[in-house]
mmCIF file of C-alpha atoms in Angstrom:
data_model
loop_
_atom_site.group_PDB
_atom_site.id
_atom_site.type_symbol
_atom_site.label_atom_id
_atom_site.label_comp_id
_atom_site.label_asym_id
_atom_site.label_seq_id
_atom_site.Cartn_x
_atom_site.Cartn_y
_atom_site.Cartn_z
ATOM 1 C CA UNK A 1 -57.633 27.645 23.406
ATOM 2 C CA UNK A 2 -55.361 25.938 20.778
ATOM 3 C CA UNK A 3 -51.486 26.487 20.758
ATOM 4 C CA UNK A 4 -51.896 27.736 17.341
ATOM 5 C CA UNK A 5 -54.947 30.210 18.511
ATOM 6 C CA UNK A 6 -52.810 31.377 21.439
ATOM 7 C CA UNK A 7 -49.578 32.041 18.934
ATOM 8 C CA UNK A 8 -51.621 33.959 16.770
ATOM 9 C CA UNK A 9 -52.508 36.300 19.578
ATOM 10 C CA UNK A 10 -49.420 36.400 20.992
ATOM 11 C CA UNK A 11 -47.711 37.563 17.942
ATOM 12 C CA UNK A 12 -50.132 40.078 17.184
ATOM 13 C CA UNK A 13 -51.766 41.848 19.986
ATOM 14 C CA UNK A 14 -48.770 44.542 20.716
ATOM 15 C CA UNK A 15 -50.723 47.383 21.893
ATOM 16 C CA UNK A 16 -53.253 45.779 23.721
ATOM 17 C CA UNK A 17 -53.852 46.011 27.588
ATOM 18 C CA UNK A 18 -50.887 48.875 27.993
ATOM 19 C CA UNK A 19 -48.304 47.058 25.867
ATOM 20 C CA UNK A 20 -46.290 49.293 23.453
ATOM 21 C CA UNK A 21 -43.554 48.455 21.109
ATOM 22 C CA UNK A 22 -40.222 49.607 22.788
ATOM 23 C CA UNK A 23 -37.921 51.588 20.667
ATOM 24 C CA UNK A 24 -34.318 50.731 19.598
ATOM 25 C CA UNK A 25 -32.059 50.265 22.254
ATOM 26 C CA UNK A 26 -28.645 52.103 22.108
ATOM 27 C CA UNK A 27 -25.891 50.036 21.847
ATOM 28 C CA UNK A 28 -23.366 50.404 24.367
ATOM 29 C CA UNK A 29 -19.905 52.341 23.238
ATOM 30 C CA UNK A 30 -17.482 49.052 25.118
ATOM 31 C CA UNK A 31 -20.417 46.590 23.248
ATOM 32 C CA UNK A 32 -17.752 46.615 20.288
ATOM 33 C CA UNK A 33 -19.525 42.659 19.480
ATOM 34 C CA UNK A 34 -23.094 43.643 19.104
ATOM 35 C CA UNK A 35 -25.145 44.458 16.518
ATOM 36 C CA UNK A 36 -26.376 47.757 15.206
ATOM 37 C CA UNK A 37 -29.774 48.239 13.699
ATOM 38 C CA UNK A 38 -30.318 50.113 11.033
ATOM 39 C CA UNK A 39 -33.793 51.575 11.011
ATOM 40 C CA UNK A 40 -34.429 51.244 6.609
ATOM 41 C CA UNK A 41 -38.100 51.962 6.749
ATOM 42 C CA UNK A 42 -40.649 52.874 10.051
ATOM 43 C CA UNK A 43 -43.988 53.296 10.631
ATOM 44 C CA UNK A 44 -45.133 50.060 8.863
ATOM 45 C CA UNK A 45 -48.649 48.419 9.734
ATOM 46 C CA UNK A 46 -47.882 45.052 11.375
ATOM 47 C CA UNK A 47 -45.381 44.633 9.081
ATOM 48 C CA UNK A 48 -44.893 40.454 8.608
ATOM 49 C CA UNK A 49 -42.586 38.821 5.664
ATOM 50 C CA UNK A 50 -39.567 40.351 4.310
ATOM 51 C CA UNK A 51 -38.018 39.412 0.666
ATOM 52 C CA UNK A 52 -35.297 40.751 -0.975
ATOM 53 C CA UNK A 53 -36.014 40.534 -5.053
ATOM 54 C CA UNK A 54 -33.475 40.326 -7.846
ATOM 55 C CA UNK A 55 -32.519 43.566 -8.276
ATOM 56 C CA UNK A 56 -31.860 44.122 -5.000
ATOM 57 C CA UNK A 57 -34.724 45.590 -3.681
ATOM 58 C CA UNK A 58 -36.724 44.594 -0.189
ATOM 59 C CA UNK A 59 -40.621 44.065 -0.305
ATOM 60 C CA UNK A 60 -42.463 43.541 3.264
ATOM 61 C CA UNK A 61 -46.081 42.463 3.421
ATOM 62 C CA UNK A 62 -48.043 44.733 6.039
ATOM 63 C CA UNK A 63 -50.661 42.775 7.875
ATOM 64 C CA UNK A 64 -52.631 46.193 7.882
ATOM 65 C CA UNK A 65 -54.268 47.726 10.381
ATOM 66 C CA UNK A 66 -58.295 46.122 9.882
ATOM 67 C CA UNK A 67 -60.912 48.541 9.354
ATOM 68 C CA UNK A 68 -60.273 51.837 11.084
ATOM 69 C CA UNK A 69 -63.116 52.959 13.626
ATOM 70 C CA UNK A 70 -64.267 49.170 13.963
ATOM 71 C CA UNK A 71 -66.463 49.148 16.913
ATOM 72 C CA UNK A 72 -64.608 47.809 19.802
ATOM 73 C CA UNK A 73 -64.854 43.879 20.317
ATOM 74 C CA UNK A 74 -66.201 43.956 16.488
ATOM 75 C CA UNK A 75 -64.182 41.982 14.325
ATOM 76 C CA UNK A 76 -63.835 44.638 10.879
ATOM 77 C CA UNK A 77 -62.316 44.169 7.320
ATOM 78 C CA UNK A 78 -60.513 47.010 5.814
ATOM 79 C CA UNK A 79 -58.543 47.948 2.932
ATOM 80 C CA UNK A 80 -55.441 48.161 4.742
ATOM 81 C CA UNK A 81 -52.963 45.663 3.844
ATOM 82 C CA UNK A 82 -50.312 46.783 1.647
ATOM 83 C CA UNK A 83 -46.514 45.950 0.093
ATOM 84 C CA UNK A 84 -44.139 48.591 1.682
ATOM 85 C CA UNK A 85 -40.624 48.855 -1.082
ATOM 86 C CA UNK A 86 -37.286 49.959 -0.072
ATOM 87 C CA UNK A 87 -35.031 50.352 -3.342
ATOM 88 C CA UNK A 88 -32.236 52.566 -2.844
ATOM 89 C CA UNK A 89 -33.459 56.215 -2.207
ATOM 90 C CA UNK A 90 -37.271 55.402 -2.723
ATOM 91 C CA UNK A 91 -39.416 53.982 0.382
ATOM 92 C CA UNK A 92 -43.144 53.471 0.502
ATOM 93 C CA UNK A 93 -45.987 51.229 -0.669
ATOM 94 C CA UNK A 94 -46.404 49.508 -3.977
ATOM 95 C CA UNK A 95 -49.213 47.655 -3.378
ATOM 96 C CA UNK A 96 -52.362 49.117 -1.445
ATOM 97 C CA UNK A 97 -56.053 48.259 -0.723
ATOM 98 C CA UNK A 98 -55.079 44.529 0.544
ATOM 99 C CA UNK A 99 -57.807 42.644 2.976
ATOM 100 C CA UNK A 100 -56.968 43.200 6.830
ATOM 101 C CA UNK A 101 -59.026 42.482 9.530
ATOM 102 C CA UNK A 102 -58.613 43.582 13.307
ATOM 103 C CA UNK A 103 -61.098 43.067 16.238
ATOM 104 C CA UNK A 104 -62.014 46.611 17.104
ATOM 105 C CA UNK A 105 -60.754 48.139 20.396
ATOM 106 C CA UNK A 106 -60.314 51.819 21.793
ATOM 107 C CA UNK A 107 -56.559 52.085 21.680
ATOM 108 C CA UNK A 108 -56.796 51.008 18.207
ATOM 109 C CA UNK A 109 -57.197 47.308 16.334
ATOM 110 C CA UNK A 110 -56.022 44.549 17.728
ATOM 111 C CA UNK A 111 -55.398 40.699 16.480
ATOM 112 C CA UNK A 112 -54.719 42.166 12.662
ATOM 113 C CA UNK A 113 -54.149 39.721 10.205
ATOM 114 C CA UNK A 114 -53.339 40.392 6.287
ATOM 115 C CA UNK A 115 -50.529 39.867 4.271
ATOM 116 C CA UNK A 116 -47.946 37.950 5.939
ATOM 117 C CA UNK A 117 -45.632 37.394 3.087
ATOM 118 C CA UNK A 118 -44.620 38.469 -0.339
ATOM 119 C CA UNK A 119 -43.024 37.806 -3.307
ATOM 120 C CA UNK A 120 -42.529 38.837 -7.101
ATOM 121 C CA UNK A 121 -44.476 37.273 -9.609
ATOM 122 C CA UNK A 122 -43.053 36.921 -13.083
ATOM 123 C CA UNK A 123 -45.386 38.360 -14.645
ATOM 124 C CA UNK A 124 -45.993 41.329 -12.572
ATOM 125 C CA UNK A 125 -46.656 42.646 -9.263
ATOM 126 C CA UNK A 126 -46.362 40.313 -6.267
ATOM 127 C CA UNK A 127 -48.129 37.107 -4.803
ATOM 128 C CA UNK A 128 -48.770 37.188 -1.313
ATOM 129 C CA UNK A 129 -50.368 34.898 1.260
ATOM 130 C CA UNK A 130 -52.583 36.087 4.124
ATOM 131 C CA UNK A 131 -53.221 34.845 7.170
ATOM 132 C CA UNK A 132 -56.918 34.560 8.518
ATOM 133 C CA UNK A 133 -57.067 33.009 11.923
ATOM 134 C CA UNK A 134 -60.308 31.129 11.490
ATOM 135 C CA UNK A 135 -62.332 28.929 8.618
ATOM 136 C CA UNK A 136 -64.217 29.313 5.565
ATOM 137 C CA UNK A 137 -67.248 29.975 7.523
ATOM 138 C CA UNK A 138 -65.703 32.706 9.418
ATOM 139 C CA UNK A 139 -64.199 34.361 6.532
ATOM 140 C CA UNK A 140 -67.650 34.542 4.874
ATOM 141 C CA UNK A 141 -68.759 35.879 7.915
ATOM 142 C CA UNK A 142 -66.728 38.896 7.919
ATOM 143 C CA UNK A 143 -68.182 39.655 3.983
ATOM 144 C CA UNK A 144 -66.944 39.804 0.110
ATOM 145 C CA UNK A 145 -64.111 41.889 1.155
ATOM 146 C CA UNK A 146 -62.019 39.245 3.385
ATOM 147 C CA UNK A 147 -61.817 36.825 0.523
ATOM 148 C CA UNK A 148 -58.004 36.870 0.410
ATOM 149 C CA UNK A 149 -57.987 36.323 3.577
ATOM 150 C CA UNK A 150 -56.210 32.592 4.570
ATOM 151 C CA UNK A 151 -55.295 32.657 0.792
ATOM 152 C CA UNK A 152 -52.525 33.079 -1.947
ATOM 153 C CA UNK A 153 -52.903 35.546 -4.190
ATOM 154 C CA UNK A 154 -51.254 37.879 -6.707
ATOM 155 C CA UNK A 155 -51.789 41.577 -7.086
ATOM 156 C CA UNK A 156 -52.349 42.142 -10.563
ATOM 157 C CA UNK A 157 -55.895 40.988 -10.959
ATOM 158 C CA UNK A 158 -56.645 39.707 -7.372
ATOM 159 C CA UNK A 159 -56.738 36.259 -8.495
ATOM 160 C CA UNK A 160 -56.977 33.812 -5.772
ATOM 161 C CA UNK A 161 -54.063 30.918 -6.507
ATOM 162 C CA UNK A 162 -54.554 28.760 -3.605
ATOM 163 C CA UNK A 163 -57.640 28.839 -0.947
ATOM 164 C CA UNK A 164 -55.931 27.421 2.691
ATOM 165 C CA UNK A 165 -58.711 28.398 4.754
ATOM 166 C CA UNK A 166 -61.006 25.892 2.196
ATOM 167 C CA UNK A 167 -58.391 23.135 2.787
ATOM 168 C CA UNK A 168 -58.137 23.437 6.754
ATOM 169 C CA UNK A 169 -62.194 23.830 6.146
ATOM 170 C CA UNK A 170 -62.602 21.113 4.393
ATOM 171 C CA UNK A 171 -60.297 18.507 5.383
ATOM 172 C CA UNK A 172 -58.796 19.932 9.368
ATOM 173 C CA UNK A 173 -55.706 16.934 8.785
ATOM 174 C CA UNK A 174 -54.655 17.536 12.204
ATOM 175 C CA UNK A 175 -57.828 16.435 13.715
ATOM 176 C CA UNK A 176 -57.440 19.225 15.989
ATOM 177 C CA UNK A 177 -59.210 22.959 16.284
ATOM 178 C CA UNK A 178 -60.298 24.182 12.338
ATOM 179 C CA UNK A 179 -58.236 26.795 11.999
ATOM 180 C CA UNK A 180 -56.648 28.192 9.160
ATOM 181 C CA UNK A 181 -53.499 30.514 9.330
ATOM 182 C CA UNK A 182 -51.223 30.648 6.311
ATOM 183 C CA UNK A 183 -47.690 32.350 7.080
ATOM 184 C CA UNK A 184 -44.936 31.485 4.272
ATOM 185 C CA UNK A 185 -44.406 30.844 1.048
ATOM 186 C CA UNK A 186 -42.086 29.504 -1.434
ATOM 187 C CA UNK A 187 -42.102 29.285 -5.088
ATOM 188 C CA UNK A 188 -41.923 25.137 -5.834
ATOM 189 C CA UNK A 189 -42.931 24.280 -9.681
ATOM 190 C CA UNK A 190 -45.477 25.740 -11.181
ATOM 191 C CA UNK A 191 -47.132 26.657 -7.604
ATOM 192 C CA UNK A 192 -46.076 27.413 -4.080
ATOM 193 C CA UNK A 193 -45.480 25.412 -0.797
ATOM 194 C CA UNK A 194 -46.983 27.398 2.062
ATOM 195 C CA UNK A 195 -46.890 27.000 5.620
ATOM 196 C CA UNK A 196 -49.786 27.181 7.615
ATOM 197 C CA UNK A 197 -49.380 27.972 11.207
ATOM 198 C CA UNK A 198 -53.038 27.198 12.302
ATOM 199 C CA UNK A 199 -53.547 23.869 10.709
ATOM 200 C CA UNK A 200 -50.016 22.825 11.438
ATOM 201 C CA UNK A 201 -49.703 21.556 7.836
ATOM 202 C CA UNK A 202 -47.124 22.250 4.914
ATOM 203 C CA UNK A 203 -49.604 22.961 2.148
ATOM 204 C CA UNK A 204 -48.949 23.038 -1.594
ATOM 205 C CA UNK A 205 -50.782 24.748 -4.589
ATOM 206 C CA UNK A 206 -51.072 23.998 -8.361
ATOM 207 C CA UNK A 207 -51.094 26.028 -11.267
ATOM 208 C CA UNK A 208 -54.722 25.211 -11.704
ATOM 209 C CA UNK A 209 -55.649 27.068 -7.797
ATOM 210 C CA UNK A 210 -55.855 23.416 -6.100
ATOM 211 C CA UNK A 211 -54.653 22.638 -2.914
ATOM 212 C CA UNK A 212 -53.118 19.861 -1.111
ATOM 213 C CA UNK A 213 -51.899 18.536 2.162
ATOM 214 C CA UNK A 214 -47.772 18.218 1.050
ATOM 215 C CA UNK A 215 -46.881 17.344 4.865
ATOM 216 C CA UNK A 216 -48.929 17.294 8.470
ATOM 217 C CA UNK A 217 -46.119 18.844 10.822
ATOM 218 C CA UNK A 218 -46.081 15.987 13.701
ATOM 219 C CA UNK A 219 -46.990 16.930 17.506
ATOM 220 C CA UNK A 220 -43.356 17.958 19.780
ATOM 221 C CA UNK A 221 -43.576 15.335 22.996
ATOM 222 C CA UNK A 222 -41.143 18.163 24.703
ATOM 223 C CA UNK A 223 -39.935 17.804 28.431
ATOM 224 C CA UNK A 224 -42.583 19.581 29.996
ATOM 225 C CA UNK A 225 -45.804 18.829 27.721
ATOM 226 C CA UNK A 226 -46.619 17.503 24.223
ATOM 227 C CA UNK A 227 -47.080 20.698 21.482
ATOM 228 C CA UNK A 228 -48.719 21.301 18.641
ATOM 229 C CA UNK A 229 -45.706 21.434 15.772
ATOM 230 C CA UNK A 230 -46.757 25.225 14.476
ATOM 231 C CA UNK A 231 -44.799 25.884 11.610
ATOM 232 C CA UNK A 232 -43.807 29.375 10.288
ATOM 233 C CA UNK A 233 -41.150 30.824 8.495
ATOM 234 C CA UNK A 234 -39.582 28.364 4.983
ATOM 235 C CA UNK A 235 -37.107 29.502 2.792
ATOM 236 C CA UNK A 236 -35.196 27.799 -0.213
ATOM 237 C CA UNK A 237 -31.590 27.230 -0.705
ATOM 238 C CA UNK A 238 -30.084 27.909 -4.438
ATOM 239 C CA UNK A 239 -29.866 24.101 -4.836
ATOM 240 C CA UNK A 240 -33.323 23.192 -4.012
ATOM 241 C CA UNK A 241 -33.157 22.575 -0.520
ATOM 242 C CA UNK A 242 -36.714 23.834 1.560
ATOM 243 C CA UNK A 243 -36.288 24.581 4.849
ATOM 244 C CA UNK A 244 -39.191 25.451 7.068
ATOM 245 C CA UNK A 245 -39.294 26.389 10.956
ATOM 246 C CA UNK A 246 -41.177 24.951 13.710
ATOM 247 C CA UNK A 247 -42.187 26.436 16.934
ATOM 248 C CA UNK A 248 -43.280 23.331 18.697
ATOM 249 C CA UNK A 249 -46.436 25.586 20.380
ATOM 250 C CA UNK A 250 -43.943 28.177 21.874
ATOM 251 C CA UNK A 251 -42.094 25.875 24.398
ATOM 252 C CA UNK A 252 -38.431 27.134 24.659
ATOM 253 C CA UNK A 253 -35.954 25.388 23.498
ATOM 254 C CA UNK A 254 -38.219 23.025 21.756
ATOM 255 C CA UNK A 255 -38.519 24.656 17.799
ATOM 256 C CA UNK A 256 -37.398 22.711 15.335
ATOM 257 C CA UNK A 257 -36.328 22.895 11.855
ATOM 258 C CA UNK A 258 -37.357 20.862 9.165
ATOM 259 C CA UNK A 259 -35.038 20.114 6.248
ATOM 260 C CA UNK A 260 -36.592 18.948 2.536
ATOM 261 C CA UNK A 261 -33.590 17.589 0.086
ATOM 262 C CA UNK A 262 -34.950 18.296 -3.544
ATOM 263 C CA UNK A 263 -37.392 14.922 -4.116
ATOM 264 C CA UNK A 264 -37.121 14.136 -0.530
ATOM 265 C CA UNK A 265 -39.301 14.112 2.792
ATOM 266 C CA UNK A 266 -38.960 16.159 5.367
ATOM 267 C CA UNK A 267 -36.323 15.568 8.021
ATOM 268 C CA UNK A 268 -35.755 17.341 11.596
ATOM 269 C CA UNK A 269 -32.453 19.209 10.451
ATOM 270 C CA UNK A 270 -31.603 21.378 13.612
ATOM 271 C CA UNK A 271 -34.010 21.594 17.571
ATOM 272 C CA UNK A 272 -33.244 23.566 20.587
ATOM 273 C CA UNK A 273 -34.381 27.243 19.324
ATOM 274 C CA UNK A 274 -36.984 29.135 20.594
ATOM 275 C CA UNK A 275 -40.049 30.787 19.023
ATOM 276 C CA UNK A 276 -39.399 30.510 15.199
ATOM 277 C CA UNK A 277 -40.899 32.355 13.263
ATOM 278 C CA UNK A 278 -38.339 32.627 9.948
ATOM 279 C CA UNK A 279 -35.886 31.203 7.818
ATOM 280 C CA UNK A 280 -33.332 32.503 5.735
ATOM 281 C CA UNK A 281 -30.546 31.250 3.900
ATOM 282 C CA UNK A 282 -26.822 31.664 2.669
ATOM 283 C CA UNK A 283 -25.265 31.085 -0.606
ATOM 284 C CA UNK A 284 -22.924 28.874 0.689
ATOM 285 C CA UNK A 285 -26.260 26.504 2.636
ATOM 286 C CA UNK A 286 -25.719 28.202 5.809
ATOM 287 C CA UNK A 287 -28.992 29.266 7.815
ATOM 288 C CA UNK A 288 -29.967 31.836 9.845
ATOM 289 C CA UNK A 289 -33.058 31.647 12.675
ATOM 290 C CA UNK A 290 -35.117 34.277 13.785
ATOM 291 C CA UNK A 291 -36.941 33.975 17.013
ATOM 292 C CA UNK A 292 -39.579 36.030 18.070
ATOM 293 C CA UNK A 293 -39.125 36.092 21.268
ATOM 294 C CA UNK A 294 -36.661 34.205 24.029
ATOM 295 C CA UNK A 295 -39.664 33.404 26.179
ATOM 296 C CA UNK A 296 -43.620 34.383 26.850
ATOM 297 C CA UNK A 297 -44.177 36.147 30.041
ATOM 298 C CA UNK A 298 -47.222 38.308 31.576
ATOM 299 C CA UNK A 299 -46.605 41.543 30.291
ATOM 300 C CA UNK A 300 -44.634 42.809 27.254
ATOM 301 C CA UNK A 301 -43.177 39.423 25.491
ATOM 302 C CA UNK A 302 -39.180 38.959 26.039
ATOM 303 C CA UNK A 303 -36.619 40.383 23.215
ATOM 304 C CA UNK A 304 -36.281 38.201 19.928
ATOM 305 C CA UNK A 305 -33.296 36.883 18.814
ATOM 306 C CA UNK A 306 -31.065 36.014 15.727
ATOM 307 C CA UNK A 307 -29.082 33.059 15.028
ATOM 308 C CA UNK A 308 -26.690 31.233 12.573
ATOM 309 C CA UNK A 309 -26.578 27.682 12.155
ATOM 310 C CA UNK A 310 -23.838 26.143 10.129
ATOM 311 C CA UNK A 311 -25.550 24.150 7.079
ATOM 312 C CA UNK A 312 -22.636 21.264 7.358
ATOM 313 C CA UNK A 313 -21.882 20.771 11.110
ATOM 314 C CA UNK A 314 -25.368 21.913 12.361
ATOM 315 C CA UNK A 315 -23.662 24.528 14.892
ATOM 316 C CA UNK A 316 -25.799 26.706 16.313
ATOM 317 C CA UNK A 317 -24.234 30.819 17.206
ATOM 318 C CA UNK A 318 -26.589 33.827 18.327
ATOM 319 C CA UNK A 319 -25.670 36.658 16.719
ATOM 320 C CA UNK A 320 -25.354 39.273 19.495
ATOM 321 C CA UNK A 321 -28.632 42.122 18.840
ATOM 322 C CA UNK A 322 -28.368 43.649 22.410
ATOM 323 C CA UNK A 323 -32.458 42.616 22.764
ATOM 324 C CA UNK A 324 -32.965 45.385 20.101
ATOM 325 C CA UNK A 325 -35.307 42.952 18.459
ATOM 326 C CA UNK A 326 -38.652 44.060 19.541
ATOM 327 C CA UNK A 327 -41.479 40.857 17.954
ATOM 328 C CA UNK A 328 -39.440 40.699 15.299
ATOM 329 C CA UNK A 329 -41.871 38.310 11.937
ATOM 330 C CA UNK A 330 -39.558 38.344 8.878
ATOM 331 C CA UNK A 331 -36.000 37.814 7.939
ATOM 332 C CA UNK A 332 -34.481 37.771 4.707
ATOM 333 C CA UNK A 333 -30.773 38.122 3.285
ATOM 334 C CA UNK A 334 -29.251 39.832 0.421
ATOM 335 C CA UNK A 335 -26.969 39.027 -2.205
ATOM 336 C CA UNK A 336 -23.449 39.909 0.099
ATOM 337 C CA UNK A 337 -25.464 38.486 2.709
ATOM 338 C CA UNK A 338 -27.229 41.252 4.454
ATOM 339 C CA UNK A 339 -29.439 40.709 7.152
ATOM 340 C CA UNK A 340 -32.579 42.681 7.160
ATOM 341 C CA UNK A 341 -35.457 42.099 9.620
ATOM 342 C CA UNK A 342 -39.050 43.437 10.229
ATOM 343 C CA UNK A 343 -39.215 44.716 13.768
ATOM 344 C CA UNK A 344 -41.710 46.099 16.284
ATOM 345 C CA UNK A 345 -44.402 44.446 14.184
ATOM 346 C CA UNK A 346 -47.284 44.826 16.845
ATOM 347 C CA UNK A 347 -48.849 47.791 15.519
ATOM 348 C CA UNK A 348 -48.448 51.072 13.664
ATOM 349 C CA UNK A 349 -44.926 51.681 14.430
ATOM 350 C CA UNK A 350 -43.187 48.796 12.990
ATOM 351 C CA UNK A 351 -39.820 49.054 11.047
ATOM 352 C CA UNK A 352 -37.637 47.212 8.554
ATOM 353 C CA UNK A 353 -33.869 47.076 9.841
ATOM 354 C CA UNK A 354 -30.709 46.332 8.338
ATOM 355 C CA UNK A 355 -28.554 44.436 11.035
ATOM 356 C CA UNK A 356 -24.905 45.229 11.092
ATOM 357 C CA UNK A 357 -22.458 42.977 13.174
#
């Protein structure tokens, strides 16, 4: 099984064989130095990407939850993926009917993939990408309805704006395992840049729907083994700057992240993080690092973490969450710099939280 394969079911599979999503931990009253979490919006359905828009609002892109009352060990396509809004004192989902699939099971679907991040479109509504976990072939397999699936797309007429799954398909740069898994995206001309955590590429569409390889994320010769690179979460800074993570196939202390000056190449920028799975960024150029989890172990995976890293000197502080981050996917900041997070995202219970430190 490939690194990227084994990721893939790592991050999703919460729920499966006895695993459940812990709640919140209180924080200690003489814990004056760690965070609070502020629980914004809960019972989301694998919820994956995070965005704060322009007027202040948050989006998150929920993977779904596959087709309910899939057969168990049957891998189903439902309408479940959706765009859950928070915007002031309104909460719930803009955007419904969205391609998930799940392989059935009796505790409910497991392996979901959907939407796994979002963002506004000018013209209206939102353009997501999806992750798919597989190829072409696979995706036709699973019928009409899982189209979207290892795509980008926008929400107002369904249109299809860049196929990933074709690309991996079609071309598998890596030479590796065909396996398409699109997780990010950024807006970059007319088109997006979009990572895909499968193929291990950075991928870029046109206006006109093409696709293209922008950048083959290299292997990770790490002390104990060589990894696949895996990359995940991007973001980009207010001068142009794209910065995308890496988890160097989930060794710790091995992610890296990549750095893009405008009309550059990419450049290792920071390494010794864990897990990556987002990016976000300050409006002064300072990052901050979200890690899904400190470590995998048998059982429930270890707590995820937050950190800052210091966009000049390269510093690296954790921000102190008390392991209240439960497989924590998406990260964004607002305006003043807010932190907000989707939590718990292995399953129907998942939240978007406000961190406060």
């Amino acid at each position: 099984m490939s690194i990227s394969r084994s990721w893939r079911r790592a991050l999703v599979t919460a729920g499966a064989a006895g695993i459940v999503a812990a709640p919140l931990l209180a924080v200690p009253a003489h814990a004056e130095t760690t965070a609070t979490l502020e629980v914004l919006a809960d019972h989301l359905n694998n919820p994956r990407g995070v965005s704060v828009l322009s007027d202040g609002s948050v989006v998150v892109a929920e993977a779904g939850q596959g087709l309910p009352g899939c057969a168990d060990g049957a891998q189903c396509v439902g309408r479940t993926g959706s765009v859950y809004k928070v915007k002031g004192s309104f909460k719930g989902r803009v955007v419904t009917g969205l391609a998930s699939t799940g392989q059935g099971s009796a505790n409910g679907p497991v392996n979901v993939t959907g939407p796994t991040d979002v963002v506004a479109d000018p013209n209206g509504g939102y353009d997501i990408v999806s992750g798919l976990g597989g190829t072409t072939q696979s995706r036709a397999a699973l019928g009409p309805e899982a189209a979207t699936l290892g795509t980008v797309f926008r929400t107002r007429d369904g249109k299809v704006l860049g196929d990933l799954a074709d690309l991996e398909t079609r071309l598998n740069p890596d030479g590796g395992e065909v396996h398409a898994n699109p997780w990010s995206l950024v807006r970059s001309g007319s088109g997006f840049l979009v990572t895909d955590a499968g193929a291990n590429t950075l991928v870029r569409t046109k206006s006109d729907g093409s696709t293209s390889v922008e950048f083959l994320v290299p292997t990770n010769a790490t002390p104990s083994r060589t990894a696949e690179g895996v990359p995940t979460g991007m973001v980009k800074a207010h001068d142009g700057t794209i910065y995308f993570s890496d988890m160097s196939g989930t060794v710790p202390g091995s992610a890296r992240i990549w750095k893009i000056p405008p009309g550059g190449t990419p450049e290792v920028f920071v390494t010794g993080l864990s897990n990556l799975v987002d990016l976000a960024v300050d409006c002064s150029g300072n990052l901050v690092a979200l890690s899904y989890t400190k470590g995998f172990q048998a059982g429930p995976p270890l707590p995820g973490t937050l950190s800052k890293i210091d966009g000049k000197t390269k510093a690296i502080t954790e921000i102190p969450t008390g392991d209240q981050l439960n497989q924590p996917t998406g990260l964004a900041l607002g305006r003043q710099g807010q932190i907000y997070v989707t939590n718990n995202s292995g399953g129907g219970d998942g939240q978007l939280v406000r961190v406060h430190y």
